[in-house]
Amino acid sequence: MDKAKLIIDDQTHELDIVVGTEGERAIDISNLRTETGLITSDSGFKSTGSTRSAITFLDGENGVLRYRGYPIEQLAEKSSFLEVAYLLIYGDLPNATELENFTYGVTRHTLIHEDMKKFYEGYPAKAHPMGILASMISALSTFYPEAQKSDLSPKEVDITVKRLIAKIATISAWSYKKSMGLPIMYPQNRLSYCGNFLHMMFALPTEDYEVNPVIEKALNTLLILHADHEQNCSTSTVRMAGSSHASLYAAISSGVCALWGPLHGGANQEVIEMLEKIQAEGGDVKKMVEKAKDKESSFRLMGFGHRVYKNFDPRAKIIKEVCDEVLDDLGIDDPLLDIAKSLEEVALSDSYFVDRKLYPNVDFYSGILYRAMGIPTEMFTVMFSMGRLPGWIAQWKEMRDNNEPISRPRQVYVGANERPYVDLKNRK
Ligand code: CMC
């Protein structure tokens, strides 16, 4: 095994170099503190590998993304979301019987407990659907308390997995209906996973609703593209929360909350708001690019840049193509798409973005696609959550199957040294 040498105060310590199946190398520092008394310091975990994972391979320099070895481009073109979910969670593509059983298992859990319907009455009309989603997923644990056991059998894990994948679609669609003050629609199990979601979102009891196959296919692609992305902020949150042996429901709810932020999954909503602002101010993309470059302003070009991609985000490439096709098929002429394209062109010919390797990420075009599908802006991050759910589950399962220890990073303390307590009357 290759070794790295670390010299501290004239003492040399040898550390193992771990090599992944794609040749990635990492220094194993797990015994560093015991052997040297030192820890490492790496704010934002920019150079820290938190685990050894066999789920997703990502090469940010070359724009490569693979789930369980399969290129994202092939999965997006040929697969279904439930097939990809199975692949991520169980490690291999399902055969026909396995896929049929998995699909059947998910489909028969699409209803949520009738008592949960009452929760929707308690949220304010303007509640953000991500807040509803996180709390409803957490609430699922109260309906299935047996899932809180630390030592779940594989069968018990499987049923929780199916419940989560099935119910997230119902919970999400109902949160939209709640925000619109419209009656909820029950799931239709004769429909596909994506078709059923669209039905619950857009059907009304007063009229017939036919799922548009173009939209159904586009949604399938979007969910696949979002399904996993190795140790990102929300996934690390799921693994970390789950490492305390909190239930899968609790861990997933934590992941939803982490995804919500504008630097992560919340960026898709911010992209559309940014494009709308450009449009409202006359369409001057250069002004927005200048603002993003200005270090006096905290503004960033939303949908640009990525912690790991220093090249085109392969997901963004696919979404851009699907976006053109879907808008064409549906006969939609969205001026925001033209603004997005000129923004991309201006940014990618600007040395600020070129030097920092800031390319459009998955969120840059996904919002335009969601708009074309009729999904409101506030629901974009919920859609991301639905897509990311199988990845979160797979990562949680891997962490538990590998008996990983509780996550508990250390810190370098930079606060006050010891000082005596000052009585209130003596304080300035
Ligand atoms: N607009 C302007 N400048 C940027 C941007 C941006 N979108 N992104 C990064 N930079 C600059 C940043 O100011 C810094 O400049 P300097 O070296 O002069 O200080 C440099 O590029 C490196 O940025 P960083 O903040 O150190 O990079 P990071 O890896 O910590 O952040 C990021 C990654 C995604 C949070 C960041 O690029 C960003 O805020 N992008 C906008 C939000 C966004 O689109 N998020 C969605 C990410 S994709 C979906 C997902 O997987 O979550």
PDB file of N, CA, C and O in Angstrom, residues 288-317:
ATOM      1  N   MET A 288     -26.155  41.895 -14.813  1.00  0.00           N
ATOM      2  CA  MET A 288     -26.209  40.846 -13.789  1.00  0.00           C
ATOM      3  C   MET A 288     -24.845  40.168 -13.639  1.00  0.00           C
ATOM      4  O   MET A 288     -24.403  39.851 -12.535  1.00  0.00           O
ATOM      5  N   VAL A 289     -24.177  39.972 -14.776  1.00  0.00           N
ATOM      6  CA  VAL A 289     -22.850  39.349 -14.748  1.00  0.00           C
ATOM      7  C   VAL A 289     -21.871  40.262 -14.001  1.00  0.00           C
ATOM      8  O   VAL A 289     -21.085  39.805 -13.162  1.00  0.00           O
ATOM      9  N   GLU A 290     -21.955  41.564 -14.274  1.00  0.00           N
ATOM     10  CA  GLU A 290     -21.061  42.517 -13.585  1.00  0.00           C
ATOM     11  C   GLU A 290     -21.323  42.490 -12.079  1.00  0.00           C
ATOM     12  O   GLU A 290     -20.404  42.528 -11.272  1.00  0.00           O
ATOM     13  N   LYS A 291     -22.596  42.437 -11.717  1.00  0.00           N
ATOM     14  CA  LYS A 291     -22.962  42.425 -10.294  1.00  0.00           C
ATOM     15  C   LYS A 291     -22.393  41.175  -9.607  1.00  0.00           C
ATOM     16  O   LYS A 291     -21.900  41.224  -8.482  1.00  0.00           O
ATOM     17  N   ALA A 292     -22.445  40.046 -10.331  1.00  0.00           N
ATOM     18  CA  ALA A 292     -21.942  38.788  -9.758  1.00  0.00           C
ATOM     19  C   ALA A 292     -20.425  38.833  -9.569  1.00  0.00           C
ATOM     20  O   ALA A 292     -19.876  38.176  -8.682  1.00  0.00           O
ATOM     21  N   LYS A 293     -19.758  39.627 -10.397  1.00  0.00           N
ATOM     22  CA  LYS A 293     -18.286  39.721 -10.302  1.00  0.00           C
ATOM     23  C   LYS A 293     -17.847  40.703  -9.226  1.00  0.00           C
ATOM     24  O   LYS A 293     -16.706  40.654  -8.767  1.00  0.00           O
ATOM     25  N   ASP A 294     -18.746  41.599  -8.851  1.00  0.00           N
ATOM     26  CA  ASP A 294     -18.409  42.660  -7.902  1.00  0.00           C
ATOM     27  C   ASP A 294     -18.245  42.096  -6.495  1.00  0.00           C
ATOM     28  O   ASP A 294     -19.196  41.598  -5.885  1.00  0.00           O
ATOM     29  N   LYS A 295     -17.018  42.167  -5.978  1.00  0.00           N
ATOM     30  CA  LYS A 295     -16.748  41.565  -4.663  1.00  0.00           C
ATOM     31  C   LYS A 295     -17.359  42.386  -3.516  1.00  0.00           C
ATOM     32  O   LYS A 295     -17.420  41.931  -2.381  1.00  0.00           O
ATOM     33  N   GLU A 296     -17.819  43.613  -3.836  1.00  0.00           N
ATOM     34  CA  GLU A 296     -18.504  44.413  -2.806  1.00  0.00           C
ATOM     35  C   GLU A 296     -19.933  43.884  -2.592  1.00  0.00           C
ATOM     36  O   GLU A 296     -20.551  44.130  -1.567  1.00  0.00           O
ATOM     37  N   SER A 297     -20.459  43.195  -3.631  1.00  0.00           N
ATOM     38  CA  SER A 297     -21.836  42.701  -3.525  1.00  0.00           C
ATOM     39  C   SER A 297     -21.807  41.207  -3.192  1.00  0.00           C
ATOM     40  O   SER A 297     -20.906  40.481  -3.607  1.00  0.00           O
ATOM     41  N   SER A 298     -22.798  40.771  -2.431  1.00  0.00           N
ATOM     42  CA  SER A 298     -22.820  39.348  -2.067  1.00  0.00           C
ATOM     43  C   SER A 298     -23.542  38.526  -3.140  1.00  0.00           C
ATOM     44  O   SER A 298     -23.666  37.314  -3.033  1.00  0.00           O
ATOM     45  N   PHE A 299     -24.002  39.212  -4.187  1.00  0.00           N
ATOM     46  CA  PHE A 299     -24.786  38.532  -5.217  1.00  0.00           C
ATOM     47  C   PHE A 299     -23.941  37.530  -6.018  1.00  0.00           C
ATOM     48  O   PHE A 299     -22.805  37.791  -6.371  1.00  0.00           O
ATOM     49  N   ARG A 300     -24.513  36.375  -6.282  1.00  0.00           N
ATOM     50  CA  ARG A 300     -23.867  35.367  -7.135  1.00  0.00           C
ATOM     51  C   ARG A 300     -24.794  35.030  -8.283  1.00  0.00           C
ATOM     52  O   ARG A 300     -26.016  35.079  -8.124  1.00  0.00           O
ATOM     53  N   LEU A 301     -24.205  34.655  -9.383  1.00  0.00           N
ATOM     54  CA  LEU A 301     -25.015  34.223 -10.514  1.00  0.00           C
ATOM     55  C   LEU A 301     -25.601  32.861 -10.153  1.00  0.00           C
ATOM     56  O   LEU A 301     -24.869  31.868 -10.081  1.00  0.00           O
ATOM     57  N   MET A 302     -26.892  32.815  -9.885  1.00  0.00           N
ATOM     58  CA  MET A 302     -27.492  31.563  -9.425  1.00  0.00           C
ATOM     59  C   MET A 302     -27.503  30.551 -10.578  1.00  0.00           C
ATOM     60  O   MET A 302     -27.724  30.918 -11.728  1.00  0.00           O
ATOM     61  N   GLY A 303     -27.228  29.290 -10.229  1.00  0.00           N
ATOM     62  CA  GLY A 303     -27.166  28.257 -11.264  1.00  0.00           C
ATOM     63  C   GLY A 303     -25.793  28.166 -11.915  1.00  0.00           C
ATOM     64  O   GLY A 303     -25.607  27.446 -12.896  1.00  0.00           O
ATOM     65  N   PHE A 304     -24.836  28.910 -11.368  1.00  0.00           N
ATOM     66  CA  PHE A 304     -23.466  28.857 -11.877  1.00  0.00           C
ATOM     67  C   PHE A 304     -22.511  28.403 -10.789  1.00  0.00           C
ATOM     68  O   PHE A 304     -22.644  28.794  -9.639  1.00  0.00           O
ATOM     69  N   GLY A 305     -21.535  27.620 -11.176  1.00  0.00           N
ATOM     70  CA  GLY A 305     -20.503  27.197 -10.233  1.00  0.00           C
ATOM     71  C   GLY A 305     -20.918  25.924  -9.509  1.00  0.00           C
ATOM     72  O   GLY A 305     -22.101  25.601  -9.390  1.00  0.00           O
ATOM     73  N   HIS A 306     -19.929  25.182  -9.081  1.00  0.00           N
ATOM     74  CA  HIS A 306     -20.200  23.953  -8.345  1.00  0.00           C
ATOM     75  C   HIS A 306     -18.973  23.585  -7.540  1.00  0.00           C
ATOM     76  O   HIS A 306     -17.848  23.814  -7.990  1.00  0.00           O
ATOM     77  N   ARG A 307     -19.203  23.025  -6.362  1.00  0.00           N
ATOM     78  CA  ARG A 307     -18.069  22.634  -5.527  1.00  0.00           C
ATOM     79  C   ARG A 307     -17.189  21.605  -6.228  1.00  0.00           C
ATOM     80  O   ARG A 307     -15.971  21.650  -6.154  1.00  0.00           O
ATOM     81  N   VAL A 308     -17.789  20.664  -6.937  1.00  0.00           N
ATOM     82  CA  VAL A 308     -16.957  19.607  -7.524  1.00  0.00           C
ATOM     83  C   VAL A 308     -16.789  19.678  -9.043  1.00  0.00           C
ATOM     84  O   VAL A 308     -15.812  19.169  -9.570  1.00  0.00           O
ATOM     85  N   TYR A 309     -17.739  20.296  -9.758  1.00  0.00           N
ATOM     86  CA  TYR A 309     -17.561  20.377 -11.217  1.00  0.00           C
ATOM     87  C   TYR A 309     -16.715  21.574 -11.572  1.00  0.00           C
ATOM     88  O   TYR A 309     -17.099  22.711 -11.307  1.00  0.00           O
ATOM     89  N   LYS A 310     -15.587  21.319 -12.194  1.00  0.00           N
ATOM     90  CA  LYS A 310     -14.756  22.410 -12.679  1.00  0.00           C
ATOM     91  C   LYS A 310     -14.771  22.333 -14.202  1.00  0.00           C
ATOM     92  O   LYS A 310     -13.817  22.683 -14.892  1.00  0.00           O
ATOM     93  N   ASN A 311     -15.840  21.836 -14.709  1.00  0.00           N
ATOM     94  CA  ASN A 311     -16.098  21.649 -16.122  1.00  0.00           C
ATOM     95  C   ASN A 311     -17.621  21.682 -16.221  1.00  0.00           C
ATOM     96  O   ASN A 311     -18.293  21.806 -15.207  1.00  0.00           O
ATOM     97  N   PHE A 312     -18.171  21.490 -17.431  1.00  0.00           N
ATOM     98  CA  PHE A 312     -19.630  21.472 -17.552  1.00  0.00           C
ATOM     99  C   PHE A 312     -20.234  20.403 -16.650  1.00  0.00           C
ATOM    100  O   PHE A 312     -19.718  19.287 -16.575  1.00  0.00           O
ATOM    101  N   ASP A 313     -21.296  20.749 -15.966  1.00  0.00           N
ATOM    102  CA  ASP A 313     -22.065  19.777 -15.191  1.00  0.00           C
ATOM    103  C   ASP A 313     -22.789  18.899 -16.224  1.00  0.00           C
ATOM    104  O   ASP A 313     -23.583  19.407 -17.024  1.00  0.00           O
ATOM    105  N   PRO A 314     -22.503  17.581 -16.267  1.00  0.00           N
ATOM    106  CA  PRO A 314     -23.107  16.751 -17.321  1.00  0.00           C
ATOM    107  C   PRO A 314     -24.638  16.761 -17.263  1.00  0.00           C
ATOM    108  O   PRO A 314     -25.319  16.606 -18.278  1.00  0.00           O
ATOM    109  N   ARG A 315     -25.175  16.985 -16.072  1.00  0.00           N
ATOM    110  CA  ARG A 315     -26.638  17.040 -15.922  1.00  0.00           C
ATOM    111  C   ARG A 315     -27.199  18.281 -16.613  1.00  0.00           C
ATOM    112  O   ARG A 315     -28.264  18.247 -17.211  1.00  0.00           O
ATOM    113  N   ALA A 316     -26.443  19.387 -16.514  1.00  0.00           N
ATOM    114  CA  ALA A 316     -26.908  20.640 -17.139  1.00  0.00           C
ATOM    115  C   ALA A 316     -26.962  20.489 -18.661  1.00  0.00           C
ATOM    116  O   ALA A 316     -27.881  20.982 -19.315  1.00  0.00           O
ATOM    117  N   LYS A 317     -25.971  19.763 -19.204  1.00  0.00           N
ATOM    118  CA  LYS A 317     -25.940  19.544 -20.661  1.00  0.00           C
ATOM    119  C   LYS A 317     -27.206  18.837 -21.113  1.00  0.00           C
ATOM    120  O   LYS A 317     -27.841  19.207 -22.086  1.00  0.00           O
TER     121      LYS A 317
END
